[in-house]
Tab-separated table of C-alpha atoms in Angstrom:
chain	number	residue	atom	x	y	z
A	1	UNK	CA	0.000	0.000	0.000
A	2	UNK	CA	2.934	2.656	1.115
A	3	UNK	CA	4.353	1.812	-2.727
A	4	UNK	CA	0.968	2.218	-4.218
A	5	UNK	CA	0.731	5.438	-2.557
A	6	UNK	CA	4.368	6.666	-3.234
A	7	UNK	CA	4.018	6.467	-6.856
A	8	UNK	CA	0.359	8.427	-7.127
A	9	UNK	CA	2.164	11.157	-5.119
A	10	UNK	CA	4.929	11.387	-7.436
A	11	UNK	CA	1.695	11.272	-10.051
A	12	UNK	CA	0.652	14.326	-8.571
A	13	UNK	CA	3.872	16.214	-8.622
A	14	UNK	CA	4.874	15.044	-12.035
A	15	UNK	CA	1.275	16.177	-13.286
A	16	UNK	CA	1.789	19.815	-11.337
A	17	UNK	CA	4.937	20.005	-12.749
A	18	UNK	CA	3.539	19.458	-16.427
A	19	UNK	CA	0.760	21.823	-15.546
A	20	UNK	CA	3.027	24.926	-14.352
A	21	UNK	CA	4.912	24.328	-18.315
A	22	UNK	CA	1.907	24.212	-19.901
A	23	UNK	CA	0.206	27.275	-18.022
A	24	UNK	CA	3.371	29.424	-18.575
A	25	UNK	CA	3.218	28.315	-22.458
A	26	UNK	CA	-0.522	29.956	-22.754
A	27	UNK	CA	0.485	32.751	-20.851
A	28	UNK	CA	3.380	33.545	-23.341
A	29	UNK	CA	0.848	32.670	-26.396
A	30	UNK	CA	-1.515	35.030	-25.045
A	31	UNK	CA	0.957	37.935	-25.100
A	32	UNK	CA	2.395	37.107	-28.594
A	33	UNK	CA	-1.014	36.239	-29.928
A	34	UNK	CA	-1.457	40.476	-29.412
A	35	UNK	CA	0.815	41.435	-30.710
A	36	UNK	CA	0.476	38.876	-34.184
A	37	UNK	CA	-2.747	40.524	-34.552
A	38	UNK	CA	-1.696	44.123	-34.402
A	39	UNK	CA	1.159	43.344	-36.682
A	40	UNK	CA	-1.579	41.457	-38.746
A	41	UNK	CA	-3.769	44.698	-38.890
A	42	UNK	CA	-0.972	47.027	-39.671
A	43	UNK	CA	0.046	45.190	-42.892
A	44	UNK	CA	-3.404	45.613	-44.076
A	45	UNK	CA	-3.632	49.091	-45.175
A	46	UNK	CA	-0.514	49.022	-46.858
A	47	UNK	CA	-2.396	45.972	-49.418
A	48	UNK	CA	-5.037	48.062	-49.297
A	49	UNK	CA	-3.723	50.963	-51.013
A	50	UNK	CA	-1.707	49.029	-53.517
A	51	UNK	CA	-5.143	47.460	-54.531
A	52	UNK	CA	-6.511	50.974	-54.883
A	53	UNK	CA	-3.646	51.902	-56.880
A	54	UNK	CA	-4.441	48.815	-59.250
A	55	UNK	CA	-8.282	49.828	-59.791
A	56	UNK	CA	-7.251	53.613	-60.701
A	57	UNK	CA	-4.804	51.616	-63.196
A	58	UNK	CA	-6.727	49.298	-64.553
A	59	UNK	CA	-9.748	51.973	-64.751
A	60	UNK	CA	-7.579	53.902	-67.515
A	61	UNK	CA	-8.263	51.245	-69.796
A	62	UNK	CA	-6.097	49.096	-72.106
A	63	UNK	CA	-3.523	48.301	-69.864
A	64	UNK	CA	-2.965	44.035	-69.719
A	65	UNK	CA	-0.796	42.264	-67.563
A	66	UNK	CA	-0.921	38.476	-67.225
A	67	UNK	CA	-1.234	38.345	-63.514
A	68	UNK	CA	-5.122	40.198	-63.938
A	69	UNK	CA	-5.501	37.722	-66.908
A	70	UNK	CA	-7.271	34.061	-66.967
A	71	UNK	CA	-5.404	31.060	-68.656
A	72	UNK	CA	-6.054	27.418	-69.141
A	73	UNK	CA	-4.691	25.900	-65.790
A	74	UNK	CA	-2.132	22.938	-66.796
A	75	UNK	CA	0.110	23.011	-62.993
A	76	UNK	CA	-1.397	25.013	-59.843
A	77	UNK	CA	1.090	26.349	-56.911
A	78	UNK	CA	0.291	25.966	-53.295
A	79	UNK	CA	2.092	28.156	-50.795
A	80	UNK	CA	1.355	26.372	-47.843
A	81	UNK	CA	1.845	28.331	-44.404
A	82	UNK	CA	2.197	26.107	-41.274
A	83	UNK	CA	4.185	26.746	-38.287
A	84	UNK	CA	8.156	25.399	-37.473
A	85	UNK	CA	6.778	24.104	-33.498
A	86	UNK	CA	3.888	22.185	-32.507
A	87	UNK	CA	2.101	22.032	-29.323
A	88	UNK	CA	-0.682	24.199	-31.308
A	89	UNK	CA	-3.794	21.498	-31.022
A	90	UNK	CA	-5.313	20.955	-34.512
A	91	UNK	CA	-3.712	24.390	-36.266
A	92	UNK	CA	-1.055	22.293	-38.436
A	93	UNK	CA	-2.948	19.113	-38.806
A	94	UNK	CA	-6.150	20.883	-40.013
A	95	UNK	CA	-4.378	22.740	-42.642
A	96	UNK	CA	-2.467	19.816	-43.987
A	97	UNK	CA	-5.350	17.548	-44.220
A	98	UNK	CA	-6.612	20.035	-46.665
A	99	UNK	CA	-3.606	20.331	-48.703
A	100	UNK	CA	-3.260	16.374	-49.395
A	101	UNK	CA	-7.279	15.827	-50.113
A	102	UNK	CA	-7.013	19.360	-52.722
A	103	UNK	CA	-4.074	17.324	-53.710
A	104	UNK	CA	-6.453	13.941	-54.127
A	105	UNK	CA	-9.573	15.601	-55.238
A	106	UNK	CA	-8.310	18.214	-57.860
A	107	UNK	CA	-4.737	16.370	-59.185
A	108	UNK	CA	-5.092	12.619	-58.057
A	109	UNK	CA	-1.879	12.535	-56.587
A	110	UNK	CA	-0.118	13.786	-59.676
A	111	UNK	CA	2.685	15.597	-58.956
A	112	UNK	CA	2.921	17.164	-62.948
A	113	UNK	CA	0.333	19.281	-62.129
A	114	UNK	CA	1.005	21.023	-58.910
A	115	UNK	CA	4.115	22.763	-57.490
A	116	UNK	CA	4.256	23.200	-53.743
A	117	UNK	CA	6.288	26.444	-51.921
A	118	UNK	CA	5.716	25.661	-48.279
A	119	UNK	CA	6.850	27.712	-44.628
A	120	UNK	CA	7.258	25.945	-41.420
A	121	UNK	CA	9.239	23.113	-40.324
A	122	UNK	CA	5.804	21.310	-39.483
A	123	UNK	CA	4.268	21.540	-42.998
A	124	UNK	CA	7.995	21.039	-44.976
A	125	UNK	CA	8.589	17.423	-42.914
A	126	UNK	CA	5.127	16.280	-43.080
A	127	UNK	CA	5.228	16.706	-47.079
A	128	UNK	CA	8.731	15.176	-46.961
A	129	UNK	CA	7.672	12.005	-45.400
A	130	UNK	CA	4.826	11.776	-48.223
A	131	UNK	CA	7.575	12.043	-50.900
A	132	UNK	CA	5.997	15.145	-51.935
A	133	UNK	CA	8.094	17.624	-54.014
A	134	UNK	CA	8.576	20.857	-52.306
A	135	UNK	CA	9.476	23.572	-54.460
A	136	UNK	CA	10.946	26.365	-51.919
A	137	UNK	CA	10.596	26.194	-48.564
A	138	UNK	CA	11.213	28.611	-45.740
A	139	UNK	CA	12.082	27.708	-42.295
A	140	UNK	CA	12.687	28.975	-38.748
A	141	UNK	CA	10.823	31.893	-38.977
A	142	UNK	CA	10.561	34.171	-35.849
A	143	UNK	CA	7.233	34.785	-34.150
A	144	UNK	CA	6.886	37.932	-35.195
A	145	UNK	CA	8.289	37.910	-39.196
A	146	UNK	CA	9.967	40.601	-41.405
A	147	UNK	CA	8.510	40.937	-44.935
A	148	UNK	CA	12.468	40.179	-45.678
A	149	UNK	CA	11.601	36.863	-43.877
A	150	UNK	CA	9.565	35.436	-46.506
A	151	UNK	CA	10.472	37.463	-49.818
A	152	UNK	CA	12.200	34.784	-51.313
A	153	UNK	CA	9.245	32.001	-51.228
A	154	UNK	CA	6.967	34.446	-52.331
A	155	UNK	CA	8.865	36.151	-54.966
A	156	UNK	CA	9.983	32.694	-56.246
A	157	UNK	CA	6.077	31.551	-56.498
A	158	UNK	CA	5.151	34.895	-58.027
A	159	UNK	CA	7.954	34.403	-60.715
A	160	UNK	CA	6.526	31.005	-60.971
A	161	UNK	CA	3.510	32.329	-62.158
A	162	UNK	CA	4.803	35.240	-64.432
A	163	UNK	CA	7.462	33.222	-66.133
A	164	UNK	CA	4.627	30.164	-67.005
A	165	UNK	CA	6.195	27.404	-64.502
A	166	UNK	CA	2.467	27.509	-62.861
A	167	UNK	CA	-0.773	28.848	-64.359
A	168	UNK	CA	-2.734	29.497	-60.694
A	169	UNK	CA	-1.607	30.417	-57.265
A	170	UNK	CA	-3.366	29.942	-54.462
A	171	UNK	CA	-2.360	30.743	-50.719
A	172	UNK	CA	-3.053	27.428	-48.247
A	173	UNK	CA	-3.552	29.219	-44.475
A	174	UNK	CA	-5.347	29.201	-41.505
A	175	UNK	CA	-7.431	32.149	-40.978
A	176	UNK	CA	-7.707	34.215	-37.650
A	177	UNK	CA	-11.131	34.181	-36.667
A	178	UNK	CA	-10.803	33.895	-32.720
A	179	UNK	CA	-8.992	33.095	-29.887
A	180	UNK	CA	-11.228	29.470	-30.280
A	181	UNK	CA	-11.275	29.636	-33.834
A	182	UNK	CA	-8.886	29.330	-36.577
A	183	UNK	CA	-10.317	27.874	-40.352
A	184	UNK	CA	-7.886	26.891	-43.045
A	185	UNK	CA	-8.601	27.837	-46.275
A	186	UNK	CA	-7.222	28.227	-49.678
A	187	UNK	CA	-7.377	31.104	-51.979
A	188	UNK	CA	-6.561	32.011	-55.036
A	189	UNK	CA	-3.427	34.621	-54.844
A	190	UNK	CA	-2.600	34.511	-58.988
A	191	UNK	CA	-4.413	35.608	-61.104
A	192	UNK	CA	-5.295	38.238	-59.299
A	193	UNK	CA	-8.740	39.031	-60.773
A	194	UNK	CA	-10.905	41.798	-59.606
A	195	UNK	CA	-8.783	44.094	-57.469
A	196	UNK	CA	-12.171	46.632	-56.901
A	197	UNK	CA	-13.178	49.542	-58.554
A	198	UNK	CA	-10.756	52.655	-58.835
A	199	UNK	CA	-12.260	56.100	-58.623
A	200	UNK	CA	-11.643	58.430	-61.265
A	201	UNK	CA	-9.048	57.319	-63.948
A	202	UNK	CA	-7.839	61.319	-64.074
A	203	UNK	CA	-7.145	60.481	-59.944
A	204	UNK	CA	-3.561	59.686	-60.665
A	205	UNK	CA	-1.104	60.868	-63.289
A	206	UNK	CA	1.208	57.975	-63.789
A	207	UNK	CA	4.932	58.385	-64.256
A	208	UNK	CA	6.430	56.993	-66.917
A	209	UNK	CA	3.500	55.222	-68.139
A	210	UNK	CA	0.415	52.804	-66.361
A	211	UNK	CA	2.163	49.962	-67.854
A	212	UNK	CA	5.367	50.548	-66.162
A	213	UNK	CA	3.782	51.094	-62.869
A	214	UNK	CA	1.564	47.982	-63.429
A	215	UNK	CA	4.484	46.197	-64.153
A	216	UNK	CA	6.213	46.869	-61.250
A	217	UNK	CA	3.496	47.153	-58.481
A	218	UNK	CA	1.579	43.827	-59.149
A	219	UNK	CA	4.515	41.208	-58.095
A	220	UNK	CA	4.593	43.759	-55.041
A	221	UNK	CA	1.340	43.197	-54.500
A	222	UNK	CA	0.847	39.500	-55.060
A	223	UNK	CA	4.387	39.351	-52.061
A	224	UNK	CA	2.524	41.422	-49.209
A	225	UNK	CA	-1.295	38.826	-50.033
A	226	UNK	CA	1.625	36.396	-48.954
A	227	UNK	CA	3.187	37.917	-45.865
A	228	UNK	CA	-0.465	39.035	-45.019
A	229	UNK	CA	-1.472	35.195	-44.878
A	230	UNK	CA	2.044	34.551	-43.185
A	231	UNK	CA	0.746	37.056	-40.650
A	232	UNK	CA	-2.589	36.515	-40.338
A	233	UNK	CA	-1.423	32.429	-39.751
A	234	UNK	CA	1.103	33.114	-36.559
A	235	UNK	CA	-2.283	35.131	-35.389
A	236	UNK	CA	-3.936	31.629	-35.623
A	237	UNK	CA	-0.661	29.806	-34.436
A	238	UNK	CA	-0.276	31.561	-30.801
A	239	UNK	CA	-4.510	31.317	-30.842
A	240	UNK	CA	-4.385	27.881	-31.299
A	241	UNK	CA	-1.323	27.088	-28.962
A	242	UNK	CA	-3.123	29.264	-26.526
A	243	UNK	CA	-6.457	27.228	-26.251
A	244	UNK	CA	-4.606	24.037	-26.301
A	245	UNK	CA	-2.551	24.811	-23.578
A	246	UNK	CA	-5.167	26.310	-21.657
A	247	UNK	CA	-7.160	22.963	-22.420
A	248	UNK	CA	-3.768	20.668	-21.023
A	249	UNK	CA	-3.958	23.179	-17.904
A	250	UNK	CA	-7.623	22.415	-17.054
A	251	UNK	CA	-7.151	18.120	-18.032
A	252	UNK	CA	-4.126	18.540	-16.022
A	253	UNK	CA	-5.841	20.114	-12.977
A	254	UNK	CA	-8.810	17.237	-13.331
A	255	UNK	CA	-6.164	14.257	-13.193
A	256	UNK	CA	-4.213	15.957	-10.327
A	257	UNK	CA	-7.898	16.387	-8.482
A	258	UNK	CA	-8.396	12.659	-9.497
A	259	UNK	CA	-4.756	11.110	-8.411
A	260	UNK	CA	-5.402	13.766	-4.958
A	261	UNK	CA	-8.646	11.613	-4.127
A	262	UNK	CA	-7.312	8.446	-4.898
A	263	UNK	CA	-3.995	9.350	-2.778
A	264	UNK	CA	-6.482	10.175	-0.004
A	265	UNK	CA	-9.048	7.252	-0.206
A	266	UNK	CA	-5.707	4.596	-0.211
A	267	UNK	CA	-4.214	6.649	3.019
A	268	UNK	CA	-7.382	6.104	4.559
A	269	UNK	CA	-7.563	2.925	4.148
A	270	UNK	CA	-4.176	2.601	5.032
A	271	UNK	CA	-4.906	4.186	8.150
A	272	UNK	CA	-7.764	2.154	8.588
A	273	UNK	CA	-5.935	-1.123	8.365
A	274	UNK	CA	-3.163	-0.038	10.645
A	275	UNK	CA	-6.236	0.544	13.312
A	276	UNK	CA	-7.417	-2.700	12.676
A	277	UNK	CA	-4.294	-4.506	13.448
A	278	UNK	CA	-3.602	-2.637	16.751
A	279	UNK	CA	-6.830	-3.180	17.704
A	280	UNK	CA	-6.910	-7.134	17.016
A	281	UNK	CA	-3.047	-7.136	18.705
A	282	UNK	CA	-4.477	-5.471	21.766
A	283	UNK	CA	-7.753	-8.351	21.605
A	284	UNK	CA	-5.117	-10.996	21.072
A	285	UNK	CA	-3.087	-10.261	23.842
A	286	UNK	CA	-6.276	-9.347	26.681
């Protein structure tokens, strides 16, 4: 009995141990997860005024480009945004799930007609172990990323796309909706398609010409949609790792309860069976 009850009180101690790690992990993906979605927010109205830029263009009229135009799709690029630690519930198996039944449904499994550019340790091994050609792949990005971080992914998918490798583009991420709630989804980055209305063509006078500008702004473009969703997905990262550890807190506080009441119950009846023998000692010897 004095074994049994030495090993469920180093139960308990292990289990407060655990639970002290995982409460200081939600604590530190609470404070992060702020600060991902204010740097989420601020990237916003920097896309937002390139896209306005691209309606006053495009309202001029007869300007092309071939990331605003539609093409037979033969090969279709994935940037797929996962995270380089786990410990984040569901957030990286959710989104890779998706990727391999897209992969399935739309492709059956053939890898001539898809090309994937991937970020995250988590999403690059996983597709590794599937023999699953990766095109580029970033790694070991910090919690709170640079644009710098990820330019070379995205401007090697966007070159992808101009230079014919890949005739679609579409961004593979999990979107921030709440603390609770992160969705992945997929969508289409390239071609572009509508960017909204522009006012007034006469808004803008455009230096040297609305060609040159298109030219140059649209890749631009296309790269911040990217490190938007890169964004927008460490959001859903330090969300996710924040419920989950908050959930491993409150299982881990239920088994310590549990292994506390079954300490108590055997010392009891520990106690009670010492009782017992001094009692029939004392009857044996009256």
């Amino acid at each position: 009995m004095a074994k049994g009850m030495r090993d469920i009180k180093r139960q308990i101690k292990s289990t407060q141990n655990m639970k002290q790690i995982t409460k200081a992990m939600e604590m530190i993906a609470s404070a992060r997860l702020r600060r991902a979605q204010e740097a989420a927010q601020s990237a916003r109205p920097y896309a937002e005024k390139l896209r306005e830029v691209i309606g006053e263009i495009a309202a001029s009229g007869g300007v092309k480009h071939p990331m605003l135009e539609r093409r037979p799709i033969r090969r279709t690029g994935y940037i797929v945004i996962t995270s380089d630690r786990g410990l984040a519930g569901g957030y990286n198996a959710n989104l890779l799930r998706k990727v391999m039944l897209t992969i399935r449904d739309k492709h059956r499994s053939n890898p001539d007609e898809y090309l994937i550019f991937v970020t995250g340790r988590k999403g690059r091994d996983f597709l590794r172990r599937r023999n699953i050609p990766i095109a580029q792949e970033v790694v070991g990005l910090p919690d709170f990323p640079r644009f710098s971080d990820i330019k070379d992914v995205a401007n090697g998918a966007v070159k992808a796309y101009e230079s014919g490798v890949i005739d679609e583009l579409v961004l593979v991420y999990n979107e921030f909706r709440s603390v609770i709630s992160q969705t992945p989804v997929d969508k289409t980055l390239l071609p572009l398609g509508e960017t909204g209305q522009g006012g007034s063509a006469s808004s803008y006078e455009f230096e040297p010409s609305p060609e040159v500008v298109l030219n140059h702004i649209l890749p631009r473009y296309a790269e911040t949609l990217v490190y938007s969703a890169v964004l927008e997905g460490k959001a859903s990262e330090f969300g996710a790792r924040m419920t989950a550890m908050s959930n491993a807190s409150k299982n881990a506080s239920k088994f310590i309860n549990s292994l506390t009441l079954q300490y108590n119950r055997a010392r009891q009846a520990s106690i009670t069976q010492e009782i017992t023998e001094i009692v029939a000692g004392a009857n044996a010897q009256s």
